[in-house]
PDB file of C-alpha atoms in Angstrom:
ATOM      1  CA  MET A   1     -19.563   1.095   6.490  1.00 50.00           C
ATOM      2  CA  LEU A   2     -21.590  -1.354   8.500  1.00 57.00           C
ATOM      3  CA  TYR A   3     -20.130  -2.409  11.787  1.00 62.00           C
ATOM      4  CA  ALA A   4     -19.111  -6.047  11.934  1.00 63.00           C
ATOM      5  CA  PRO A   5     -17.702  -7.619  15.094  1.00 67.00           C
ATOM      6  CA  PRO A   6     -13.983  -8.451  14.690  1.00 63.00           C
ATOM      7  CA  GLY A   7     -14.741 -12.156  15.007  1.00 75.00           C
ATOM      8  CA  ARG A   8     -16.574 -11.956  11.665  1.00 82.00           C
ATOM      9  CA  HIS A   9     -13.305 -11.075   9.926  1.00 86.00           C
ATOM     10  CA  LEU A  10     -11.329 -13.662  11.833  1.00 90.00           C
ATOM     11  CA  VAL A  11     -13.709 -16.454  10.956  1.00 90.00           C
ATOM     12  CA  ARG A  12     -13.005 -15.775   7.268  1.00 89.00           C
ATOM     13  CA  ALA A  13      -9.423 -16.853   7.946  1.00 94.00           C
ATOM     14  CA  LYS A  14     -10.700 -19.988   9.637  1.00 92.00           C
ATOM     15  CA  ASP A  15     -13.048 -20.720   6.716  1.00 90.00           C
ATOM     16  CA  LEU A  16     -10.125 -20.273   4.340  1.00 93.00           C
ATOM     17  CA  VAL A  17      -8.158 -22.914   6.258  1.00 95.00           C
ATOM     18  CA  ASP A  18     -11.114 -25.322   6.339  1.00 93.00           C
ATOM     19  CA  GLY A  19     -11.737 -25.005   2.605  1.00 90.00           C
ATOM     20  CA  ARG A  20      -8.248 -24.533   1.211  1.00 92.00           C
ATOM     21  CA  TYR A  21      -5.896 -26.428   3.541  1.00 95.00           C
ATOM     22  CA  ALA A  22      -4.675 -28.445   0.529  1.00 94.00           C
ATOM     23  CA  GLU A  23      -3.230 -25.324  -1.074  1.00 93.00           C
ATOM     24  CA  PRO A  24       0.072 -23.721  -0.046  1.00 93.00           C
ATOM     25  CA  LEU A  25      -1.513 -21.317   2.471  1.00 94.00           C
ATOM     26  CA  THR A  26       0.590 -19.064   4.670  1.00 93.00           C
ATOM     27  CA  VAL A  27      -0.317 -17.074   7.771  1.00 94.00           C
ATOM     28  CA  GLY A  28       0.042 -14.040   5.479  1.00 95.00           C
ATOM     29  CA  ASP A  29      -2.808 -15.374   3.287  1.00 95.00           C
ATOM     30  CA  LEU A  30      -4.967 -15.900   6.366  1.00 96.00           C
ATOM     31  CA  ALA A  31      -4.233 -12.362   7.604  1.00 96.00           C
ATOM     32  CA  ALA A  32      -5.208 -11.017   4.174  1.00 95.00           C
ATOM     33  CA  ALA A  33      -8.491 -12.963   4.294  1.00 92.00           C
ATOM     34  CA  ALA A  34      -9.230 -11.343   7.651  1.00 92.00           C
ATOM     35  CA  GLY A  35      -8.104  -7.939   6.373  1.00 92.00           C
ATOM     36  CA  LEU A  36      -5.575  -7.455   9.180  1.00 92.00           C
ATOM     37  CA  SER A  37      -1.825  -6.955   9.351  1.00 94.00           C
ATOM     38  CA  ARG A  38       0.019 -10.150  10.046  1.00 93.00           C
ATOM     39  CA  ALA A  39       1.206  -9.381  13.574  1.00 91.00           C
ATOM     40  CA  HIS A  40      -2.150  -7.954  14.606  1.00 93.00           C
ATOM     41  CA  PHE A  41      -3.972 -10.875  12.957  1.00 95.00           C
ATOM     42  CA  SER A  42      -2.054 -13.604  14.797  1.00 95.00           C
ATOM     43  CA  ARG A  43      -2.712 -11.892  18.127  1.00 94.00           C
ATOM     44  CA  GLU A  44      -6.427 -11.385  17.397  1.00 93.00           C
ATOM     45  CA  PHE A  45      -6.875 -14.906  16.060  1.00 94.00           C
ATOM     46  CA  ARG A  46      -5.334 -16.378  19.179  1.00 93.00           C
ATOM     47  CA  ARG A  47      -7.509 -14.194  21.389  1.00 92.00           C
ATOM     48  CA  ALA A  48     -10.677 -15.236  19.525  1.00 90.00           C
ATOM     49  CA  PHE A  49     -10.016 -18.959  19.043  1.00 91.00           C
ATOM     50  CA  GLY A  50      -7.470 -19.832  21.723  1.00 93.00           C
ATOM     51  CA  GLU A  51      -4.753 -21.005  19.352  1.00 94.00           C
ATOM     52  CA  SER A  52      -2.440 -19.503  16.773  1.00 95.00           C
ATOM     53  CA  PRO A  53      -3.474 -19.424  13.094  1.00 96.00           C
ATOM     54  CA  HIS A  54      -0.474 -21.588  12.289  1.00 96.00           C
ATOM     55  CA  ALA A  55      -1.582 -24.203  14.827  1.00 96.00           C
ATOM     56  CA  TYR A  56      -5.132 -24.155  13.434  1.00 96.00           C
ATOM     57  CA  LEU A  57      -3.883 -24.683   9.882  1.00 97.00           C
ATOM     58  CA  LEU A  58      -1.533 -27.483  10.899  1.00 97.00           C
ATOM     59  CA  THR A  59      -4.109 -29.327  13.003  1.00 96.00           C
ATOM     60  CA  ARG A  60      -6.729 -29.032  10.230  1.00 96.00           C
ATOM     61  CA  ARG A  61      -4.206 -30.584   7.828  1.00 97.00           C
ATOM     62  CA  LEU A  62      -3.405 -33.360  10.298  1.00 98.00           C
ATOM     63  CA  GLU A  63      -7.108 -34.054  10.883  1.00 97.00           C
ATOM     64  CA  ARG A  64      -7.697 -34.323   7.105  1.00 97.00           C
ATOM     65  CA  ALA A  65      -4.583 -36.508   6.751  1.00 98.00           C
ATOM     66  CA  ALA A  66      -5.936 -38.861   9.422  1.00 97.00           C
ATOM     67  CA  ALA A  67      -9.201 -39.137   7.433  1.00 96.00           C
ATOM     68  CA  LEU A  68      -7.251 -39.971   4.267  1.00 96.00           C
ATOM     69  CA  LEU A  69      -5.238 -42.614   6.136  1.00 97.00           C
ATOM     70  CA  ARG A  70      -8.505 -44.230   7.271  1.00 96.00           C
ATOM     71  CA  ASN A  71     -10.512 -43.835   4.043  1.00 94.00           C
ATOM     72  CA  THR A  72      -8.017 -44.281   1.234  1.00 96.00           C
ATOM     73  CA  ASP A  73      -5.184 -46.615   0.338  1.00 95.00           C
ATOM     74  CA  ARG A  74      -2.909 -43.773  -0.740  1.00 95.00           C
ATOM     75  CA  SER A  75       0.686 -43.832   0.478  1.00 97.00           C
ATOM     76  CA  VAL A  76       1.669 -41.784   3.531  1.00 98.00           C
ATOM     77  CA  ALA A  77       3.766 -39.525   1.269  1.00 98.00           C
ATOM     78  CA  ASP A  78       0.766 -38.961  -0.973  1.00 97.00           C
ATOM     79  CA  VAL A  79      -1.477 -38.205   2.018  1.00 98.00           C
ATOM     80  CA  CYS A  80       1.086 -35.674   3.251  1.00 98.00           C
ATOM     81  CA  LEU A  81       1.063 -33.837  -0.104  1.00 97.00           C
ATOM     82  CA  SER A  82      -2.735 -34.103  -0.428  1.00 95.00           C
ATOM     83  CA  VAL A  83      -3.296 -31.980   2.680  1.00 97.00           C
ATOM     84  CA  GLY A  84      -0.896 -29.240   1.637  1.00 96.00           C
ATOM     85  CA  LEU A  85       2.206 -30.331   3.554  1.00 97.00           C
ATOM     86  CA  THR A  86       5.413 -30.664   1.595  1.00 95.00           C
ATOM     87  CA  SER A  87       7.889 -32.273   3.982  1.00 97.00           C
ATOM     88  CA  LEU A  88       7.251 -35.919   4.786  1.00 97.00           C
ATOM     89  CA  GLY A  89       9.665 -35.722   7.742  1.00 97.00           C
ATOM     90  CA  SER A  90       7.840 -32.827   9.428  1.00 97.00           C
ATOM     91  CA  PHE A  91       4.474 -34.389   8.591  1.00 98.00           C
ATOM     92  CA  THR A  92       5.438 -37.626  10.311  1.00 98.00           C
ATOM     93  CA  SER A  93       6.732 -35.863  13.409  1.00 98.00           C
ATOM     94  CA  SER A  94       3.789 -33.424  13.661  1.00 98.00           C
ATOM     95  CA  PHE A  95       1.339 -36.284  13.164  1.00 98.00           C
ATOM     96  CA  THR A  96       3.055 -38.381  15.805  1.00 98.00           C
ATOM     97  CA  ARG A  97       3.030 -35.456  18.237  1.00 97.00           C
ATOM     98  CA  ALA A  98      -0.668 -34.838  17.614  1.00 97.00           C
ATOM     99  CA  PHE A  99      -1.977 -38.418  17.614  1.00 97.00           C
ATOM    100  CA  GLY A 100       0.627 -40.168  19.749  1.00 97.00           C
ATOM    101  CA  ILE A 101       1.398 -42.683  16.982  1.00 98.00           C
ATOM    102  CA  SER A 102       2.991 -42.434  13.537  1.00 98.00           C
ATOM    103  CA  PRO A 103       0.848 -42.197  10.377  1.00 98.00           C
ATOM    104  CA  THR A 104       1.686 -45.810   9.468  1.00 98.00           C
ATOM    105  CA  VAL A 105       0.762 -47.147  12.912  1.00 98.00           C
ATOM    106  CA  TYR A 106      -2.370 -44.969  12.945  1.00 98.00           C
ATOM    107  CA  ARG A 107      -3.486 -46.485   9.633  1.00 97.00           C
ATOM    108  CA  ARG A 108      -2.780 -50.024  10.846  1.00 96.00           C
ATOM    109  CA  SER A 109      -4.946 -49.427  13.919  1.00 96.00           C
ATOM    110  CA  PHE A 110      -8.052 -49.197  11.673  1.00 95.00           C
ATOM    111  CA  PRO A 111      -9.580 -51.742   9.303  1.00 93.00           C
ATOM    112  CA  PRO A 112      -8.186 -51.318   5.760  1.00 92.00           C
ATOM    113  CA  ALA A 113     -10.011 -48.639   3.755  1.00 91.00           C
ATOM    114  CA  SER A 114     -11.263 -51.301   1.338  1.00 87.00           C
ATOM    115  CA  ALA A 115     -13.119 -52.990   4.212  1.00 86.00           C
ATOM    116  CA  HIS A 116     -15.381 -50.020   4.863  1.00 82.00           C
ATOM    117  CA  ALA A 117     -15.373 -48.224   1.495  1.00 83.00           C
ATOM    118  CA  MET A 118     -19.026 -48.176   0.485  1.00 80.00           C
ATOM    119  CA  VAL A 119     -18.440 -50.081  -2.734  1.00 86.00           C
ATOM    120  CA  PRO A 120     -21.974 -51.242  -3.505  1.00 85.00           C
ATOM    121  CA  GLY A 121     -22.784 -54.908  -3.949  1.00 87.00           C
ATOM    122  CA  CYS A 122     -23.929 -54.294  -7.518  1.00 87.00           C
ATOM    123  CA  VAL A 123     -20.484 -52.896  -8.352  1.00 88.00           C
ATOM    124  CA  ALA A 124     -18.709 -55.840  -6.738  1.00 87.00           C
ATOM    125  CA  ARG A 125     -20.876 -58.256  -8.723  1.00 89.00           C
ATOM    126  CA  ALA A 126     -20.386 -56.393 -12.012  1.00 89.00           C
ATOM    127  CA  TYR A 127     -16.640 -55.940 -11.712  1.00 90.00           C
ATOM    128  CA  GLY A 128     -15.841 -59.212  -9.999  1.00 89.00           C
ATOM    129  CA  ARG A 129     -17.218 -61.535 -12.696  1.00 88.00           C
ATOM    130  CA  PRO A 130     -14.237 -63.453 -14.079  1.00 86.00           C
ATOM    131  CA  GLN A 131     -13.157 -63.059 -17.671  1.00 79.00           C
ATOM    132  CA  ASN A 132     -11.925 -66.327 -18.983  1.00 71.00           C
ATOM    133  CA  SER A 133     -11.086 -66.568 -22.658  1.00 65.00           C
ATOM    134  CA  THR A 134     -10.991 -70.359 -22.632  1.00 68.00           C
ATOM    135  CA  PHE A 135     -14.756 -70.438 -22.037  1.00 60.00           C
ATOM    136  CA  ARG A 136     -15.175 -69.100 -25.565  1.00 60.00           C
ATOM    137  CA  GLU A 137     -13.010 -71.881 -26.954  1.00 61.00           C
ATOM    138  CA  ASP A 138     -15.061 -74.428 -25.018  1.00 58.00           C
ATOM    139  CA  THR A 139     -18.259 -73.025 -26.518  1.00 56.00           C
ATOM    140  CA  GLY A 140     -16.681 -73.183 -29.973  1.00 53.00           C
ATOM    141  CA  ALA A 141     -15.655 -76.774 -29.460  1.00 52.00           C
ATOM    142  CA  ALA A 142     -19.112 -77.708 -28.204  1.00 51.00           C
ATOM    143  CA  ALA A 143     -20.773 -76.028 -31.179  1.00 49.00           C
ATOM    144  CA  ALA A 144     -18.484 -77.699 -33.688  1.00 46.00           C
TER     145      ALA A 144
ATOM    146  CA  MET B   1     -35.671 -43.729   6.756  1.00 93.00           C
ATOM    147  CA  ILE B   2     -33.985 -43.276   3.409  1.00 94.00           C
ATOM    148  CA  LYS B   3     -31.138 -40.772   3.101  1.00 92.00           C
ATOM    149  CA  PHE B   4     -28.989 -39.699   0.218  1.00 92.00           C
ATOM    150  CA  ALA B   5     -25.424 -41.084   0.181  1.00 92.00           C
ATOM    151  CA  ALA B   6     -23.750 -40.784  -3.222  1.00 93.00           C
ATOM    152  CA  ALA B   7     -24.373 -40.553  -6.944  1.00 93.00           C
ATOM    153  CA  GLN B   8     -22.005 -41.759  -9.606  1.00 94.00           C
ATOM    154  CA  LEU B   9     -20.669 -39.712 -12.464  1.00 95.00           C
ATOM    155  CA  TRP B  10     -18.974 -41.390 -15.433  1.00 95.00           C
ATOM    156  CA  VAL B  11     -15.634 -39.736 -16.101  1.00 95.00           C
ATOM    157  CA  HIS B  12     -13.222 -40.082 -18.980  1.00 92.00           C
ATOM    158  CA  ASP B  13     -10.189 -40.394 -16.713  1.00 96.00           C
ATOM    159  CA  GLN B  14     -10.278 -40.686 -12.919  1.00 97.00           C
ATOM    160  CA  ASP B  15      -7.017 -38.844 -12.253  1.00 97.00           C
ATOM    161  CA  GLU B  16      -8.009 -36.000 -14.545  1.00 97.00           C
ATOM    162  CA  ALA B  17     -11.437 -35.784 -12.898  1.00 97.00           C
ATOM    163  CA  LEU B  18      -9.896 -35.938  -9.429  1.00 97.00           C
ATOM    164  CA  ALA B  19      -7.535 -33.053 -10.202  1.00 96.00           C
ATOM    165  CA  PHE B  20     -10.430 -31.034 -11.607  1.00 97.00           C
ATOM    166  CA  TYR B  21     -12.840 -31.580  -8.720  1.00 97.00           C
ATOM    167  CA  THR B  22     -10.228 -31.043  -6.007  1.00 95.00           C
ATOM    168  CA  GLU B  23      -7.889 -28.413  -7.453  1.00 94.00           C
ATOM    169  CA  LYS B  24     -10.337 -26.395  -9.538  1.00 96.00           C
ATOM    170  CA  VAL B  25     -13.731 -26.854  -7.907  1.00 96.00           C
ATOM    171  CA  GLY B  26     -12.254 -27.060  -4.384  1.00 94.00           C
ATOM    172  CA  MET B  27     -13.707 -30.404  -3.289  1.00 96.00           C
ATOM    173  CA  GLU B  28     -11.804 -32.975  -1.253  1.00 95.00           C
ATOM    174  CA  VAL B  29     -11.262 -36.713  -1.568  1.00 95.00           C
ATOM    175  CA  LYS B  30     -13.604 -38.711   0.663  1.00 95.00           C
ATOM    176  CA  ALA B  31     -12.593 -42.223  -0.386  1.00 95.00           C
ATOM    177  CA  ASP B  32      -9.955 -43.590  -2.739  1.00 96.00           C
ATOM    178  CA  VAL B  33      -9.630 -47.346  -2.696  1.00 96.00           C
ATOM    179  CA  THR B  34      -8.396 -49.747  -5.364  1.00 95.00           C
ATOM    180  CA  LEU B  35      -9.660 -53.320  -5.150  1.00 93.00           C
ATOM    181  CA  PRO B  36      -7.422 -55.942  -6.785  1.00 90.00           C
ATOM    182  CA  GLU B  37     -10.156 -58.586  -6.370  1.00 88.00           C
ATOM    183  CA  LEU B  38     -12.396 -56.495  -8.662  1.00 90.00           C
ATOM    184  CA  GLY B  39      -9.843 -56.099 -11.446  1.00 88.00           C
ATOM    185  CA  ASP B  40      -8.291 -53.007  -9.794  1.00 91.00           C
ATOM    186  CA  PHE B  41     -11.651 -51.259  -9.662  1.00 94.00           C
ATOM    187  CA  ARG B  42     -11.067 -47.845  -8.066  1.00 96.00           C
ATOM    188  CA  TRP B  43     -13.748 -46.439  -5.751  1.00 96.00           C
ATOM    189  CA  LEU B  44     -13.073 -42.708  -5.773  1.00 97.00           C
ATOM    190  CA  THR B  45     -15.406 -40.191  -4.148  1.00 97.00           C
ATOM    191  CA  VAL B  46     -15.259 -36.423  -3.679  1.00 97.00           C
ATOM    192  CA  ALA B  47     -17.384 -33.833  -1.891  1.00 97.00           C
ATOM    193  CA  PRO B  48     -17.000 -30.252  -0.739  1.00 95.00           C
ATOM    194  CA  PRO B  49     -14.944 -29.814   2.465  1.00 94.00           C
ATOM    195  CA  GLY B  50     -17.066 -30.508   5.538  1.00 89.00           C
ATOM    196  CA  GLU B  51     -19.734 -32.364   3.527  1.00 91.00           C
ATOM    197  CA  ASP B  52     -19.528 -35.799   5.107  1.00 87.00           C
ATOM    198  CA  ASP B  53     -22.909 -37.336   4.275  1.00 90.00           C
ATOM    199  CA  VAL B  54     -23.023 -37.076   0.491  1.00 94.00           C
ATOM    200  CA  ALA B  55     -20.446 -37.600  -2.245  1.00 96.00           C
ATOM    201  CA  ILE B  56     -19.939 -37.847  -5.980  1.00 97.00           C
ATOM    202  CA  VAL B  57     -18.450 -41.155  -7.127  1.00 97.00           C
ATOM    203  CA  LEU B  58     -15.999 -40.475  -9.977  1.00 97.00           C
ATOM    204  CA  MET B  59     -16.475 -43.662 -11.954  1.00 96.00           C
ATOM    205  CA  ALA B  60     -14.249 -44.783 -14.807  1.00 96.00           C
ATOM    206  CA  ILE B  61     -16.136 -46.223 -17.763  1.00 95.00           C
ATOM    207  CA  PRO B  62     -15.483 -49.937 -17.459  1.00 93.00           C
ATOM    208  CA  GLY B  63     -14.631 -52.439 -20.134  1.00 89.00           C
ATOM    209  CA  PRO B  64     -15.451 -56.168 -19.908  1.00 86.00           C
ATOM    210  CA  PRO B  65     -16.820 -57.856 -17.826  1.00 85.00           C
ATOM    211  CA  VAL B  66     -19.046 -54.856 -17.005  1.00 89.00           C
ATOM    212  CA  PHE B  67     -19.507 -53.260 -20.426  1.00 91.00           C
ATOM    213  CA  GLU B  68     -18.552 -54.743 -23.739  1.00 89.00           C
ATOM    214  CA  GLU B  69     -16.453 -52.378 -25.842  1.00 91.00           C
ATOM    215  CA  GLU B  70     -19.363 -51.063 -27.904  1.00 93.00           C
ATOM    216  CA  THR B  71     -21.336 -49.977 -24.839  1.00 92.00           C
ATOM    217  CA  ALA B  72     -18.277 -48.345 -23.260  1.00 93.00           C
ATOM    218  CA  GLU B  73     -17.652 -46.453 -26.482  1.00 92.00           C
ATOM    219  CA  GLN B  74     -21.265 -45.260 -26.627  1.00 92.00           C
ATOM    220  CA  VAL B  75     -21.062 -43.946 -23.060  1.00 92.00           C
ATOM    221  CA  ARG B  76     -17.773 -42.180 -23.886  1.00 90.00           C
ATOM    222  CA  ALA B  77     -19.304 -40.629 -26.987  1.00 89.00           C
ATOM    223  CA  LEU B  78     -22.453 -39.423 -25.195  1.00 90.00           C
ATOM    224  CA  MET B  79     -20.365 -38.004 -22.369  1.00 88.00           C
ATOM    225  CA  ALA B  80     -18.108 -36.089 -24.764  1.00 84.00           C
ATOM    226  CA  LYS B  81     -21.224 -34.570 -26.358  1.00 83.00           C
ATOM    227  CA  GLY B  82     -22.455 -33.396 -22.960  1.00 82.00           C
ATOM    228  CA  ALA B  83     -25.353 -35.846 -22.939  1.00 84.00           C
ATOM    229  CA  ASN B  84     -24.260 -37.759 -19.842  1.00 83.00           C
ATOM    230  CA  SER B  85     -25.351 -36.234 -16.539  1.00 82.00           C
ATOM    231  CA  ALA B  86     -25.491 -33.052 -14.555  1.00 89.00           C
ATOM    232  CA  ILE B  87     -24.564 -32.210 -10.995  1.00 94.00           C
ATOM    233  CA  PHE B  88     -26.245 -29.381  -9.109  1.00 95.00           C
ATOM    234  CA  LEU B  89     -24.247 -27.484  -6.516  1.00 96.00           C
ATOM    235  CA  THR B  90     -25.084 -24.488  -4.370  1.00 95.00           C
ATOM    236  CA  THR B  91     -22.928 -21.632  -3.139  1.00 95.00           C
ATOM    237  CA  ASP B  92     -23.496 -18.685  -0.833  1.00 92.00           C
ATOM    238  CA  ASP B  93     -22.046 -16.305  -3.427  1.00 94.00           C
ATOM    239  CA  CYS B  94     -22.427 -17.313  -7.070  1.00 96.00           C
ATOM    240  CA  ARG B  95     -20.511 -14.392  -8.571  1.00 97.00           C
ATOM    241  CA  ALA B  96     -17.554 -14.843  -6.225  1.00 95.00           C
ATOM    242  CA  SER B  97     -17.429 -18.608  -6.879  1.00 96.00           C
ATOM    243  CA  TYR B  98     -17.676 -17.945 -10.607  1.00 97.00           C
ATOM    244  CA  GLU B  99     -14.688 -15.559 -10.527  1.00 97.00           C
ATOM    245  CA  GLU B 100     -12.703 -17.979  -8.402  1.00 94.00           C
ATOM    246  CA  LEU B 101     -13.298 -21.011 -10.620  1.00 96.00           C
ATOM    247  CA  LYS B 102     -12.843 -19.019 -13.803  1.00 96.00           C
ATOM    248  CA  ALA B 103      -9.455 -17.805 -12.542  1.00 96.00           C
ATOM    249  CA  ARG B 104      -8.500 -21.465 -12.098  1.00 94.00           C
ATOM    250  CA  GLY B 105      -9.335 -22.178 -15.726  1.00 93.00           C
ATOM    251  CA  VAL B 106     -12.783 -23.738 -15.419  1.00 95.00           C
ATOM    252  CA  GLU B 107     -14.748 -23.760 -18.683  1.00 90.00           C
ATOM    253  CA  PHE B 108     -18.066 -21.960 -18.120  1.00 95.00           C
ATOM    254  CA  THR B 109     -21.110 -22.533 -20.295  1.00 92.00           C
ATOM    255  CA  ASP B 110     -23.268 -19.929 -18.513  1.00 92.00           C
ATOM    256  CA  GLU B 111     -22.187 -16.797 -16.738  1.00 94.00           C
ATOM    257  CA  PRO B 112     -23.948 -15.868 -13.485  1.00 96.00           C
ATOM    258  CA  THR B 113     -27.559 -15.068 -14.397  1.00 95.00           C
ATOM    259  CA  GLU B 114     -30.520 -13.910 -12.343  1.00 94.00           C
ATOM    260  CA  ARG B 115     -33.226 -16.554 -12.139  1.00 91.00           C
ATOM    261  CA  PRO B 116     -36.518 -16.648 -10.286  1.00 90.00           C
ATOM    262  CA  TYR B 117     -34.875 -18.855  -7.655  1.00 91.00           C
ATOM    263  CA  GLY B 118     -31.583 -16.983  -7.312  1.00 94.00           C
ATOM    264  CA  ILE B 119     -28.394 -16.572  -9.333  1.00 96.00           C
ATOM    265  CA  ASP B 120     -26.694 -19.409 -11.083  1.00 94.00           C
ATOM    266  CA  CYS B 121     -23.991 -20.281 -13.566  1.00 97.00           C
ATOM    267  CA  GLY B 122     -22.916 -23.436 -15.348  1.00 96.00           C
ATOM    268  CA  PHE B 123     -19.646 -25.131 -16.228  1.00 96.00           C
ATOM    269  CA  ARG B 124     -18.303 -28.440 -17.510  1.00 94.00           C
ATOM    270  CA  ASP B 125     -15.833 -30.922 -16.141  1.00 94.00           C
ATOM    271  CA  PRO B 126     -13.050 -32.238 -18.424  1.00 93.00           C
ATOM    272  CA  SER B 127     -15.221 -35.223 -19.400  1.00 92.00           C
ATOM    273  CA  GLY B 128     -18.021 -32.941 -20.633  1.00 90.00           C
ATOM    274  CA  ASN B 129     -20.366 -33.416 -17.674  1.00 93.00           C
ATOM    275  CA  ALA B 130     -22.456 -30.356 -16.853  1.00 93.00           C
ATOM    276  CA  LEU B 131     -22.378 -28.715 -13.443  1.00 95.00           C
ATOM    277  CA  ARG B 132     -24.727 -26.018 -12.237  1.00 95.00           C
ATOM    278  CA  LEU B 133     -23.771 -23.675  -9.419  1.00 96.00           C
ATOM    279  CA  THR B 134     -26.648 -21.859  -7.754  1.00 96.00           C
ATOM    280  CA  GLU B 135     -26.958 -19.190  -5.107  1.00 96.00           C
ATOM    281  CA  THR B 136     -30.520 -19.630  -3.924  1.00 92.00           C
ATOM    282  CA  ARG B 137     -32.483 -16.557  -3.047  1.00 85.00           C
ATOM    283  CA  GLU B 138     -33.385 -16.256   0.602  1.00 75.00           C
ATOM    284  CA  THR B 139     -37.113 -16.686   0.988  1.00 62.00           C
TER     285      THR B 139
END
């Protein structure tokens, strides 16, 4: 077998978190991705990246949640579920610990998502044109 | 300097498409905004995790005032027949991605096949849009 530095295995666990944070991942899944036993994996991961696998997974989820709070108008509960967290209570407290403000206050500190969503001008013009059924009646009356 | 930002894909149902692209293909939501002033138009974009510069806009087929019913119906019919659009994606391991997506119930039209440019496979989204997944050969 070819020699691969241990970091190569550990980064697979990190890649799994970055790509699949929305799924119900456990530290056991991450250890399996790295091909190490759970206890050994957590120790090696911490040595390589300076934080525990659990902390990496949680902070990735919180980072993605912050992006959803800025870029979507989904509810806080929906954002929580969208990043793979299931308890709204723990989400709110972890988020507040990480960012210093609650998810709701964090969202309010940015312009609403609709203000910077890149909805093109052509879309706004096409969808914003009013539909008014009385215009048709007016035309009919004029033609009569 | 011109750069690529997003391309729109007509979809039969935005929620269905969203579930497919996130849960089955593994993309993430980049923007999801509903605008009441545009008749509840929903701007919904997805892209692979970490891909922040480009996105696919999952666009519902609109009725009036954008399309009259006949046009909307024609787009729906063409899409169902697979005559709408195609999206081209790349992967570092086509066979592994194929197995992964297949296990999640994705409907493949082409199994991984050797091509002059690499290995690729093809699948469809629930609306009938074609997607191509290519592992390019290192040159």
